[in-house]
GROMACS .gro file of C-alpha atoms in nm:
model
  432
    1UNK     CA    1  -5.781  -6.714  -2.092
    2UNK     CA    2  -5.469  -6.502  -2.162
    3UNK     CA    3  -5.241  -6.582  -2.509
    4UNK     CA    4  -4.924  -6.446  -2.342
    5UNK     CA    5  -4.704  -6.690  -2.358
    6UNK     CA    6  -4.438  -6.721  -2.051
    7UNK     CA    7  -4.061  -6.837  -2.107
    8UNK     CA    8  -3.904  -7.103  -1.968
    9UNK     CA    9  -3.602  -7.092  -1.689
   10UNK     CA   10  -3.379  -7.260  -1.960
   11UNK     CA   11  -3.487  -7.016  -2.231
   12UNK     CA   12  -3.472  -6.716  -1.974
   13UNK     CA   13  -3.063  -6.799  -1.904
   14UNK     CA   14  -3.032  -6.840  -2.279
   15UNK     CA   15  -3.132  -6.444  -2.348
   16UNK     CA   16  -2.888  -6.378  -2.028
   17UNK     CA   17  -2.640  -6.465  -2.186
   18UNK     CA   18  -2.694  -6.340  -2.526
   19UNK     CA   19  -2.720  -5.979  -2.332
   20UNK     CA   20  -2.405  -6.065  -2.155
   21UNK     CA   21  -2.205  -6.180  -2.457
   22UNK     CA   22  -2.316  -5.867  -2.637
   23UNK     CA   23  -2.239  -5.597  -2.366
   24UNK     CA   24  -1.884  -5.723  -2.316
   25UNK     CA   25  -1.827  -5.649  -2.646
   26UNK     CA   26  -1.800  -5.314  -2.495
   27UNK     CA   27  -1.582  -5.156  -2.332
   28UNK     CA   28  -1.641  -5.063  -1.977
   29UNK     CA   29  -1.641  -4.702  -1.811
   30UNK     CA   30  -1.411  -4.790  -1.553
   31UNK     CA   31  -1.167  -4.793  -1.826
   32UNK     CA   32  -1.128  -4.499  -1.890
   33UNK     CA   33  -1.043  -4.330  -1.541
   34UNK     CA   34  -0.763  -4.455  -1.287
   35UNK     CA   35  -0.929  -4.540  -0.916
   36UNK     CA   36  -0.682  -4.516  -0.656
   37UNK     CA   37  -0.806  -4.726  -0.367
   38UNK     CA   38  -0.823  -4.612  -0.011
   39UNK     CA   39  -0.878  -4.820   0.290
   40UNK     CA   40  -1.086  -4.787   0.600
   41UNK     CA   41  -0.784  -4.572   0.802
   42UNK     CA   42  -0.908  -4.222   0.752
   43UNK     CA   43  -0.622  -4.001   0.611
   44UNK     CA   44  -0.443  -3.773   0.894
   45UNK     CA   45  -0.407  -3.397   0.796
   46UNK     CA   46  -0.131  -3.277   0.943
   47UNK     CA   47  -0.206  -2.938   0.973
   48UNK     CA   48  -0.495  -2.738   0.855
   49UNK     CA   49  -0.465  -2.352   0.657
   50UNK     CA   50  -0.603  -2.071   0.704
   51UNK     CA   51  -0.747  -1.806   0.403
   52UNK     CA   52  -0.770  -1.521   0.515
   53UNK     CA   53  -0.962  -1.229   0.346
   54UNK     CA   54  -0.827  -0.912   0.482
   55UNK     CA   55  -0.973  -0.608   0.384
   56UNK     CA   56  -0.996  -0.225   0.427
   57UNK     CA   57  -1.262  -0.203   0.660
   58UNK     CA   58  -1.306  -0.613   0.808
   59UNK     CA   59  -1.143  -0.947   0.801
   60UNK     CA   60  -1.263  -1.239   0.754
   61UNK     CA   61  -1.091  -1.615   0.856
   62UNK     CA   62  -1.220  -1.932   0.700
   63UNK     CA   63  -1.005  -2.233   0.762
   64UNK     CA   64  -0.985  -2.512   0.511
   65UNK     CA   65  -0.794  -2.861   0.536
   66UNK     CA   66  -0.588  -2.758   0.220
   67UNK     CA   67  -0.198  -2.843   0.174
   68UNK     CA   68  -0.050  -2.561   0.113
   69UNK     CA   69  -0.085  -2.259   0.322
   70UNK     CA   70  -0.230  -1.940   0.146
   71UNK     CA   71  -0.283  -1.585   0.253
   72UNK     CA   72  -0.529  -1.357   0.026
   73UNK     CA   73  -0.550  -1.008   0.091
   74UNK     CA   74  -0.720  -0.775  -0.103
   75UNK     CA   75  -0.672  -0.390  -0.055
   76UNK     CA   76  -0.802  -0.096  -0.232
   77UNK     CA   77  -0.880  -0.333  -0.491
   78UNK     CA   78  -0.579  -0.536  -0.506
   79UNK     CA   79  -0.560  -0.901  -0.489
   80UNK     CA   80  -0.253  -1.103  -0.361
   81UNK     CA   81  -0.125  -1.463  -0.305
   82UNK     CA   82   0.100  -1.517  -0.069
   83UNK     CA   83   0.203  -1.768   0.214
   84UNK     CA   84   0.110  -1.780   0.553
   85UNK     CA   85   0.355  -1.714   0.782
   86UNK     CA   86   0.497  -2.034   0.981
   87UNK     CA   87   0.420  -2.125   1.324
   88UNK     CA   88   0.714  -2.197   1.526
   89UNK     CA   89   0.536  -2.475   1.695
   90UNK     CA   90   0.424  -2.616   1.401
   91UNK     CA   91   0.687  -2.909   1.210
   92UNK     CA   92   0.970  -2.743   0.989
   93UNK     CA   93   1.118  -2.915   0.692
   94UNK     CA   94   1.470  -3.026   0.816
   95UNK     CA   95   1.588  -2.882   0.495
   96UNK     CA   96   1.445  -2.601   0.422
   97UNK     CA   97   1.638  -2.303   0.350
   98UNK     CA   98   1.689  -2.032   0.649
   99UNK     CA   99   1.823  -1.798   0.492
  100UNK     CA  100   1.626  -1.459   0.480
  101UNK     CA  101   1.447  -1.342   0.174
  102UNK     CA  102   1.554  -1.055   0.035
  103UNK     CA  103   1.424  -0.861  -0.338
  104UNK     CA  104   1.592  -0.667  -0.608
  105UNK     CA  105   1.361  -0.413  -0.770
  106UNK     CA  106   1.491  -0.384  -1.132
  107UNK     CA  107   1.225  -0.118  -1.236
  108UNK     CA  108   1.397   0.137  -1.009
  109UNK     CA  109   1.786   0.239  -0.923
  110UNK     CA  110   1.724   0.160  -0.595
  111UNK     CA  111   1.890  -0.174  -0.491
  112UNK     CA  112   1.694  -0.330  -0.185
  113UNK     CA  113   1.908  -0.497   0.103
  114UNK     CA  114   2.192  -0.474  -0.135
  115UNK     CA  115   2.402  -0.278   0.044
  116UNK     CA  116   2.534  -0.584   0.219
  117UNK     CA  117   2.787  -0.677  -0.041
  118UNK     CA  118   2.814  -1.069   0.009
  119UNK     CA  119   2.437  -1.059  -0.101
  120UNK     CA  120   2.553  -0.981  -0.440
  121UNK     CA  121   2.468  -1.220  -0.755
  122UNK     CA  122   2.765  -1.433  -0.827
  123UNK     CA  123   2.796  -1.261  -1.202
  124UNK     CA  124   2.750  -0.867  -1.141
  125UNK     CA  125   2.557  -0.745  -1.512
  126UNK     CA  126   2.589  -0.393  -1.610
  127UNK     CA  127   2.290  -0.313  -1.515
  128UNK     CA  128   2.344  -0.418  -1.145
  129UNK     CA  129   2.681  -0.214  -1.169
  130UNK     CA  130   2.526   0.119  -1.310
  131UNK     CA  131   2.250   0.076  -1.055
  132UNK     CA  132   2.546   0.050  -0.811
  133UNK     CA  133   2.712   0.385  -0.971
  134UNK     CA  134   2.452   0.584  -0.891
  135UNK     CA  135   2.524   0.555  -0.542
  136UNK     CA  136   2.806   0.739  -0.313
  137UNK     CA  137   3.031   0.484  -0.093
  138UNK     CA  138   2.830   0.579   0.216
  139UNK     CA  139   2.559   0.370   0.068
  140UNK     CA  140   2.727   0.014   0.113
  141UNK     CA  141   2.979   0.106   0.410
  142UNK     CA  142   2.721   0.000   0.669
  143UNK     CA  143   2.916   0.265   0.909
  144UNK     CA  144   2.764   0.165   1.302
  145UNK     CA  145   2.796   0.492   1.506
  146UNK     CA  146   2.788   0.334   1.782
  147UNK     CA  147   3.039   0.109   1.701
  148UNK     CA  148   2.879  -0.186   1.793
  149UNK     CA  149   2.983  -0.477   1.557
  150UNK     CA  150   2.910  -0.765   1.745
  151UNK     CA  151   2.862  -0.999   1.481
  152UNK     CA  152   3.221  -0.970   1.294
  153UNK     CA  153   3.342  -1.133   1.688
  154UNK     CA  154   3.650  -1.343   1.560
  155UNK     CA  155   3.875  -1.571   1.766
  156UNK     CA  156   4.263  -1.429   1.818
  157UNK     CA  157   4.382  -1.662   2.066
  158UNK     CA  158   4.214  -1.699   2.372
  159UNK     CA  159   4.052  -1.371   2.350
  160UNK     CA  160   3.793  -1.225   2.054
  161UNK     CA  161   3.862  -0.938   1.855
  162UNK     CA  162   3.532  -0.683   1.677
  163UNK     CA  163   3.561  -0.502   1.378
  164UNK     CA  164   3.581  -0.144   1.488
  165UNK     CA  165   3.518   0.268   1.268
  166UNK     CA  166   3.855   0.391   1.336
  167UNK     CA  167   3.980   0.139   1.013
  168UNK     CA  168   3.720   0.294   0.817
  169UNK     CA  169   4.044   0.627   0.836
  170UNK     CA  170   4.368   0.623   0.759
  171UNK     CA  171   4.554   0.828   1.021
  172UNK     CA  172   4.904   0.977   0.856
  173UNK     CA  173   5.183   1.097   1.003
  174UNK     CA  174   5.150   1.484   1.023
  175UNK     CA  175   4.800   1.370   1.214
  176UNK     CA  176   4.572   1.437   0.882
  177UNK     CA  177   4.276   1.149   0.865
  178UNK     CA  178   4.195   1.017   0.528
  179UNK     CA  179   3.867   0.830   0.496
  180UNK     CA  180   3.844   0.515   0.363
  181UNK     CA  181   3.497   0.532   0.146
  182UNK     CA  182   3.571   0.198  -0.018
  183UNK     CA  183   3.576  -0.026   0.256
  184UNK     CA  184   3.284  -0.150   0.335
  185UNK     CA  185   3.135  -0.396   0.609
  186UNK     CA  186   2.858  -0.682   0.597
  187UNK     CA  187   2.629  -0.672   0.875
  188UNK     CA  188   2.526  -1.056   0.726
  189UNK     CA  189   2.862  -1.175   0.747
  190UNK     CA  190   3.076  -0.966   1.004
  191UNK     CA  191   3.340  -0.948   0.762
  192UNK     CA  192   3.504  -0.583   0.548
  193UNK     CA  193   3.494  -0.597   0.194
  194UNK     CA  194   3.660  -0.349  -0.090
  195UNK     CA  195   3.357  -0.220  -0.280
  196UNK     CA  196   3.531  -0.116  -0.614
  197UNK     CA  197   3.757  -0.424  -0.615
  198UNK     CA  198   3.387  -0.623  -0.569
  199UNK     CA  199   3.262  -0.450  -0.891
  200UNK     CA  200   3.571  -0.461  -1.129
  201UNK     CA  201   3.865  -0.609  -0.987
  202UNK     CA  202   3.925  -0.971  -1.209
  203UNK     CA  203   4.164  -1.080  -0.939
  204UNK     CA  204   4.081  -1.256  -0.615
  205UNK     CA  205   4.164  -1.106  -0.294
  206UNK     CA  206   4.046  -1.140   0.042
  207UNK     CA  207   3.906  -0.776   0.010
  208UNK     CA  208   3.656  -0.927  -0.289
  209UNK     CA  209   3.570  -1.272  -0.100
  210UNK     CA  210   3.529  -1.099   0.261
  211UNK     CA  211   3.831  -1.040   0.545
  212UNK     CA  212   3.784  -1.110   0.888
  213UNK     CA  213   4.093  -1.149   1.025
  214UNK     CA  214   4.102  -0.847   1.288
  215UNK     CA  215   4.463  -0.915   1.427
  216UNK     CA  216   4.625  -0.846   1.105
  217UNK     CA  217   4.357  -0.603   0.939
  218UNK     CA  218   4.622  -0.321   0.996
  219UNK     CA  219   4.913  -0.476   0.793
  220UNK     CA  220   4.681  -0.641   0.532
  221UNK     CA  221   4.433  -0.305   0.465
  222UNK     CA  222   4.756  -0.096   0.390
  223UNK     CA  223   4.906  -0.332   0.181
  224UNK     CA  224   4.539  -0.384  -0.017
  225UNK     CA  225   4.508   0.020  -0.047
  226UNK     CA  226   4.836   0.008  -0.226
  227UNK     CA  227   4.795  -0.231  -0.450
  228UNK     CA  228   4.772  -0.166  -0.842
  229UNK     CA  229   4.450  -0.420  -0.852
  230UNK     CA  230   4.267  -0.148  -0.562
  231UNK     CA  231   4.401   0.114  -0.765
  232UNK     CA  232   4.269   0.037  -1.102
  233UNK     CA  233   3.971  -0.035  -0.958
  234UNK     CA  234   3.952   0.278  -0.789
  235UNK     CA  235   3.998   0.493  -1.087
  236UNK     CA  236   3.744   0.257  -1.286
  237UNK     CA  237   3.462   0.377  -0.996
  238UNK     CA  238   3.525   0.745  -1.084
  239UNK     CA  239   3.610   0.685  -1.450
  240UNK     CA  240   3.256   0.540  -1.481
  241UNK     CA  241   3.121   0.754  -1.289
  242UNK     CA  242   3.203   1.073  -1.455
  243UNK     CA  243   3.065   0.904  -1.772
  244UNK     CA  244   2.731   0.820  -1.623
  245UNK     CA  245   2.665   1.220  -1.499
  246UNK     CA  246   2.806   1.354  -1.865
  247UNK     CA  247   2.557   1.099  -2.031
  248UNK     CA  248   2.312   1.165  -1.823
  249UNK     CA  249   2.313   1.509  -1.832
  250UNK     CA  250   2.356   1.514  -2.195
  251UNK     CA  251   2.034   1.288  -2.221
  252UNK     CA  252   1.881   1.561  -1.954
  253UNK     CA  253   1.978   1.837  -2.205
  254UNK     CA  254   1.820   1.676  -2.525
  255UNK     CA  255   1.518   1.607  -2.344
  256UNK     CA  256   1.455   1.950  -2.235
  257UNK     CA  257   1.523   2.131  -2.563
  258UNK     CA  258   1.304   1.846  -2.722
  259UNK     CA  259   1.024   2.024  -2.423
  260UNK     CA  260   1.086   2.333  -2.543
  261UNK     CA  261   1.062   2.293  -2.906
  262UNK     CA  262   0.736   2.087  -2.874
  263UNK     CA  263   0.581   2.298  -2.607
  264UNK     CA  264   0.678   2.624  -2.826
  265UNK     CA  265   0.482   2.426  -3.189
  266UNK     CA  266   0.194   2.402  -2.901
  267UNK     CA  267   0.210   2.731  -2.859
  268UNK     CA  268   0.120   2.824  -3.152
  269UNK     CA  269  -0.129   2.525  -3.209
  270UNK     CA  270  -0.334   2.639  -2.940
  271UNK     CA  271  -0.299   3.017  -3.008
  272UNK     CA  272  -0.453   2.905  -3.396
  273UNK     CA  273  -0.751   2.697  -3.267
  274UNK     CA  274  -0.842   2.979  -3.006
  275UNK     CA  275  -0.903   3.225  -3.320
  276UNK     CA  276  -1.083   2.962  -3.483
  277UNK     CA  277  -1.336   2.878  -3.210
  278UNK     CA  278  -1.408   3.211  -3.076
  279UNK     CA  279  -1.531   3.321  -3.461
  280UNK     CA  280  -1.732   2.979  -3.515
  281UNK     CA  281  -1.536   2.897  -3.831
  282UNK     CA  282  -1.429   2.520  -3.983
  283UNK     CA  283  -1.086   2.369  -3.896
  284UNK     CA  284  -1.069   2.139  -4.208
  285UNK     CA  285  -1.111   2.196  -4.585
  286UNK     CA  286  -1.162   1.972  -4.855
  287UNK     CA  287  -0.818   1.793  -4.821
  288UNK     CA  288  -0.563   1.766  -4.538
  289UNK     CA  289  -0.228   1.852  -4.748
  290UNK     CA  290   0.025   2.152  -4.726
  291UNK     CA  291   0.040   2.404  -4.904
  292UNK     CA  292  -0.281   2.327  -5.115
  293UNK     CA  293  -0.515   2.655  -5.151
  294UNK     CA  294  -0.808   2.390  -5.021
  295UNK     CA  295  -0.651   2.262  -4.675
  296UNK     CA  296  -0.862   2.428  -4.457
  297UNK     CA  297  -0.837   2.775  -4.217
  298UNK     CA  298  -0.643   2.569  -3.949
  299UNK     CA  299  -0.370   2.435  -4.194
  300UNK     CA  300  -0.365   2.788  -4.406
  301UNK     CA  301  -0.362   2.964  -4.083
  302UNK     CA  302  -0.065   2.734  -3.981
  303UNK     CA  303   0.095   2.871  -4.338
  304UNK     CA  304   0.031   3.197  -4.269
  305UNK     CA  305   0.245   3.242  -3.946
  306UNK     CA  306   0.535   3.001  -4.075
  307UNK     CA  307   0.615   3.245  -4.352
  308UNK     CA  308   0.678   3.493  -4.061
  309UNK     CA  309   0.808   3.248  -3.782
  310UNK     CA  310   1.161   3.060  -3.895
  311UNK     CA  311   1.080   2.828  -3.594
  312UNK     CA  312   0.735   2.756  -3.753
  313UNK     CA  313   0.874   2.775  -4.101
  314UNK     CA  314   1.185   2.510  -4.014
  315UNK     CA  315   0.933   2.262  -3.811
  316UNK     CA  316   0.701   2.222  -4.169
  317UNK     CA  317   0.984   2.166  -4.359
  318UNK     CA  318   1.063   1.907  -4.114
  319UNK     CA  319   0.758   1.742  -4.133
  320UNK     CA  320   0.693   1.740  -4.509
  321UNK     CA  321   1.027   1.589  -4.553
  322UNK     CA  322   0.945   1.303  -4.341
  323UNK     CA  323   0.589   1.211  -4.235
  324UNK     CA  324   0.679   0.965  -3.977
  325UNK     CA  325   0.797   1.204  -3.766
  326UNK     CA  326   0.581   1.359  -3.495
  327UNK     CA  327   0.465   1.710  -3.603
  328UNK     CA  328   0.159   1.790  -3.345
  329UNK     CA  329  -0.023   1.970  -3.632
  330UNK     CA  330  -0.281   1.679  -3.715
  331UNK     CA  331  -0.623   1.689  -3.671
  332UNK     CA  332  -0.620   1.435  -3.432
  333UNK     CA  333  -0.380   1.611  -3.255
  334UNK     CA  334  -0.599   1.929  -3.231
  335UNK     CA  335  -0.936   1.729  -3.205
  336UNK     CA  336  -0.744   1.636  -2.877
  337UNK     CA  337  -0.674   2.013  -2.745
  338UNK     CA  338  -0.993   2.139  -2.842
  339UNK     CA  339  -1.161   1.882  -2.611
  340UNK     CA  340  -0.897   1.960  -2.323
  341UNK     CA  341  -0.954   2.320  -2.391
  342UNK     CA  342  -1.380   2.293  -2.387
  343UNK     CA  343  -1.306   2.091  -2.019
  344UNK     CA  344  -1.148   2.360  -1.882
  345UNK     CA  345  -1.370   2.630  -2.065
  346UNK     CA  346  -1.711   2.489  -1.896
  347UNK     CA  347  -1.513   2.462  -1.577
  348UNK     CA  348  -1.423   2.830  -1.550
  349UNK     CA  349  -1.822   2.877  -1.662
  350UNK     CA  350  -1.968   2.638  -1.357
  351UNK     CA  351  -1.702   2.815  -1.098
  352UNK     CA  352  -1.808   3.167  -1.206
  353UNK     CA  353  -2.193   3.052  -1.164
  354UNK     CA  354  -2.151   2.881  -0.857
  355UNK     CA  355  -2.032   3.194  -0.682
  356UNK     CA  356  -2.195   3.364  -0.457
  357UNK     CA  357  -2.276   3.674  -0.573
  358UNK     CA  358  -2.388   3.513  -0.879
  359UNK     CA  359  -2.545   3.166  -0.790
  360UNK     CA  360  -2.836   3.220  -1.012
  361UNK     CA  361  -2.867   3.168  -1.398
  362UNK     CA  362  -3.139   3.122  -1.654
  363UNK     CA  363  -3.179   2.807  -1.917
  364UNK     CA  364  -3.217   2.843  -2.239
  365UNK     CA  365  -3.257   2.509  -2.445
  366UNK     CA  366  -3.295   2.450  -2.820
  367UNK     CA  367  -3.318   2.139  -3.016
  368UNK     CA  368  -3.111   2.094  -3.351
  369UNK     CA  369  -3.042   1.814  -3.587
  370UNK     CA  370  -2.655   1.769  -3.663
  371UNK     CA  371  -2.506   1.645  -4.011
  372UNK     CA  372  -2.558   1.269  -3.930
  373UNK     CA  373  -2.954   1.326  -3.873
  374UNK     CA  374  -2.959   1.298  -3.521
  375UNK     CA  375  -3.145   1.527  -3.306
  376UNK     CA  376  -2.971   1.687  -2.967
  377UNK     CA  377  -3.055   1.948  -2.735
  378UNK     CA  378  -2.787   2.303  -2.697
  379UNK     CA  379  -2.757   2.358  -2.347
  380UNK     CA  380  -2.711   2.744  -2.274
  381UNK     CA  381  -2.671   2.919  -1.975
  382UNK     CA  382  -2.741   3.311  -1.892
  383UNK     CA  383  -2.591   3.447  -1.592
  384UNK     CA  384  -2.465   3.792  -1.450
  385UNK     CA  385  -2.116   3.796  -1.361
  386UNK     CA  386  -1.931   4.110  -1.178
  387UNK     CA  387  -2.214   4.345  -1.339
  388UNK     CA  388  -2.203   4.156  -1.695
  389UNK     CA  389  -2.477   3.975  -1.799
  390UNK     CA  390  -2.308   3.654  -2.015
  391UNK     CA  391  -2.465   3.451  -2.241
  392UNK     CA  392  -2.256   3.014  -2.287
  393UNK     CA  393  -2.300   2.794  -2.464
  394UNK     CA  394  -2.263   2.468  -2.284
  395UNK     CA  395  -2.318   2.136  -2.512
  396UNK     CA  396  -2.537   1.938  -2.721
  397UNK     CA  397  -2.711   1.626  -2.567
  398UNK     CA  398  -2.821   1.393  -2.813
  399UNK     CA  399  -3.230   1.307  -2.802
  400UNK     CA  400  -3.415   1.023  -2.848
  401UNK     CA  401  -3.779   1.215  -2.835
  402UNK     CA  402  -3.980   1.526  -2.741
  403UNK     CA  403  -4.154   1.426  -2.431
  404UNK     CA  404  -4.147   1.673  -2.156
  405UNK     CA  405  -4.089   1.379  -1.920
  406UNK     CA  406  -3.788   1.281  -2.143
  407UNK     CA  407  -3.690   1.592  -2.192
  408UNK     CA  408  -3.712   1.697  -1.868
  409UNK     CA  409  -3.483   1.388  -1.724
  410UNK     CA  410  -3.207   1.459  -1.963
  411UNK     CA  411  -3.184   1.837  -1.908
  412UNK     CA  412  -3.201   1.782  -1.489
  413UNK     CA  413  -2.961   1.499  -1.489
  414UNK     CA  414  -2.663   1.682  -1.704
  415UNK     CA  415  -2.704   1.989  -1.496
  416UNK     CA  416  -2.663   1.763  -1.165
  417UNK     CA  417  -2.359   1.616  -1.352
  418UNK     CA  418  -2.162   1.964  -1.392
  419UNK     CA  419  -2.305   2.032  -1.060
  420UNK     CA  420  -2.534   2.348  -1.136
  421UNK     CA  421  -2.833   2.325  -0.869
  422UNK     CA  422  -3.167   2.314  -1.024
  423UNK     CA  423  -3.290   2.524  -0.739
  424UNK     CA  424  -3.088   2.832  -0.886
  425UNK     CA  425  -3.270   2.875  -1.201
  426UNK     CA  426  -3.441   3.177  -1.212
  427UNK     CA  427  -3.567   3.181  -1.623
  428UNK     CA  428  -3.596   2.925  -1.887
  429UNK     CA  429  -3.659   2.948  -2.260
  430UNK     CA  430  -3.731   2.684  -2.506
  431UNK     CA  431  -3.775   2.679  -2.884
  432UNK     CA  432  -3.853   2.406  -3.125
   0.00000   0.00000   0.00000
């Protein structure tokens, strides 16, 4: 007979209740998180969006019940939000704004859609009137050859009146026409505007806010033109003007002498480091400083010439007397030409191979440990060029081991990278 011993029902509810009592000391997950309840009605979308991946060479449309309405397009790389345009049968926000987007670029002088005048910020920065400045009046005139203005229609009576070219002249009495280059017209608001009195006129005038009034625009254009607010403003333009070209050019002028000194010190930078190379011999010495007898052939080279070149001679003095200044005559500097000048070196070496009355050219590879230890291969190349036989030296490709595989793999895959043909060699010779 078994000795487990089974609980009563009363004893059972007992240990219930201890559990209970002890859990709800607790508290429970729910807590923690906010459950919104929804009932049985299933929730109506209203519309559903479309994301569209467009690319270069296929498009793809996947739509998605999502609120808003998204656009990605990706080209050449280039990934961009942006909204989908609107359906006209689909439902339009009552209030939403209609009025047309248009963009300033502020990296460039060029203002976009600007030309309309009324389309101006409220506050015009200096910025937006230098931008302004570098334009001529023909810019913002909006001049229809045609002479269709149909939107500046304005009621004069019973009948309309249209804003029309021959008010963008003054006719005078002996006959002479005088054009008017700052009036300008919005194609946005049908109405003439004075351009100058726009950008620096303090005063309001119905020339700054936007005229319309066609029956009058006779009378009320001569009497603006001869006003002493137009005026000032006028002069202001060309005042302004003038000032921008002179600075300009005077920036323009500095900036091209700073060219030609600089491109003159790499001149002679280049002309140094040429010697140097083509005779094998060390740049640096056993300290980087002027006019010590241990700076190196570059540096004491560099000497050399300044004590016979006043334009050398003044730039060191320069430099010496203040080291923040950039002199072009470091080592990182010509570390940085030397590497420019091997590119084009072994260019000028594949293009005379790869000719075709050469196209064929013996390998000669040797292996060499360098300062650090570390064992490379020097690539050189002998080839017969107009007549010549030449013998270049193309680089050093660090190795890992001696393996003909290994070597083999490293010596076919550089030559396939400078594009030299395997098929062309015609000799090889190895040592070490």
């Amino acid at each position: 007979m078994s000795d487990r011993q089974y609980l009563s029902g009363h004893q059972k509810r007992k240990l219930k209740e201890k559990r209970d009592q002890e859990s709800n000391k607790y508290p429970k997950l729910t807590e923690f998180f906010t459950i919104n309840q929804v009932g049985d009605k299933k929730l109506e979308i209203e519309s559903q969006k479309n994301i569209v991946l467009a690319c270069s060479s296929s498009s793809f449309e996947v739509a998605e019940t999502h609120p808003d309405m998204v656009t990605i397009n990706v080209e050449a790389g280039d990934c961009k939000l942006k909204e989908r345009e609107p359906n006209p049968s689909e439902t339009n926000n009552p209030f939403e704004d209609r009025e047309p987007h248009r963009e300033v670029n502020e990296d460039t002088a060029d203002i976009v859609s600007y030309n309309d005048l009324p389309l101006w910020p409220s506050t015009l920065e200096n910025s937006f009137i230098s931008r302004c400045l570098l334009k001529d009046f023909s810019y913002f005139q909006n001049h229809d050859s045609e002479n269709s203005y149909l939107n500046s229609a304005s009621l004069s009576g019973k009948s309309k009146r249209y804003f029309s070219n021959t008010y963008f002249e003054k006719t005078l009495k002996n006959g002479h026409k005088i054009k008017r280059y700052w009036l300008c017209y919005s194609p946005s608001k049908g109405c003439i505007y004075c351009v100058t009195c726009k950008l620096f006129s303090s005063k309001e005038s119905l020339f700054k806010t936007g005229y319309n009034d066609w029956s009058n625009i006779s009378r009320d254009i001569e009497k603006h033109q001869q006003s002493n607010d137009h005026i000032n403003s006028i002069l202001t333009w060309f005042t302004r003007k003038e000032n921008k070209i002179t600075i300009d050019k005077t920036l323009e002028e500095q900036a091209r002498k700073e060219v030609d000194t600089f491109y003159n010190i790499l001149l002679r930078v280049v002309s140094v480091l040429k010697f140097l190379c083509q005779r094998g011999l060390a740049l640096r010495g056993h300290e980087e400083k002027w006019g010590s007898p241990n700076n190196g052939n570059f540096m004491g080279i560099i000497e050399l010439i300044s004590e016979f070149d006043p334009f050398l001679r003044e730039h060191l003095n320069k430099c010496q007397s203040n080291t923040s200044k950039t002199s072009y005559l470091s080592k990182k500097t010509y570390e940085e030409l030397i590497e420019i000048m091997g590119k084009q070196v072994l260019a000028t070496i594949i293009k005379q191979i790869n000719q075709d009355d050469v196209q064929y050219y013996s390998l000669i590879v040797d292996s060499t440990p360098d300062l650090a230890h570390i064992d490379q291969l020097a690539i050189i190349v002998r080839y017969c060029y107009h007549g010549k036989p030449y013998e270049r030296f193309l680089t050093f490709l660090p190795i890992e081991n001696h393996t003909s595989e290994y070597l083999f793999d490293t010596i076919s895959s550089y030559l396939c990278k400078i594009n030299l043909p395997l098929k062309n060699i015609r000799g090889h010779a190895y040592d070490n």
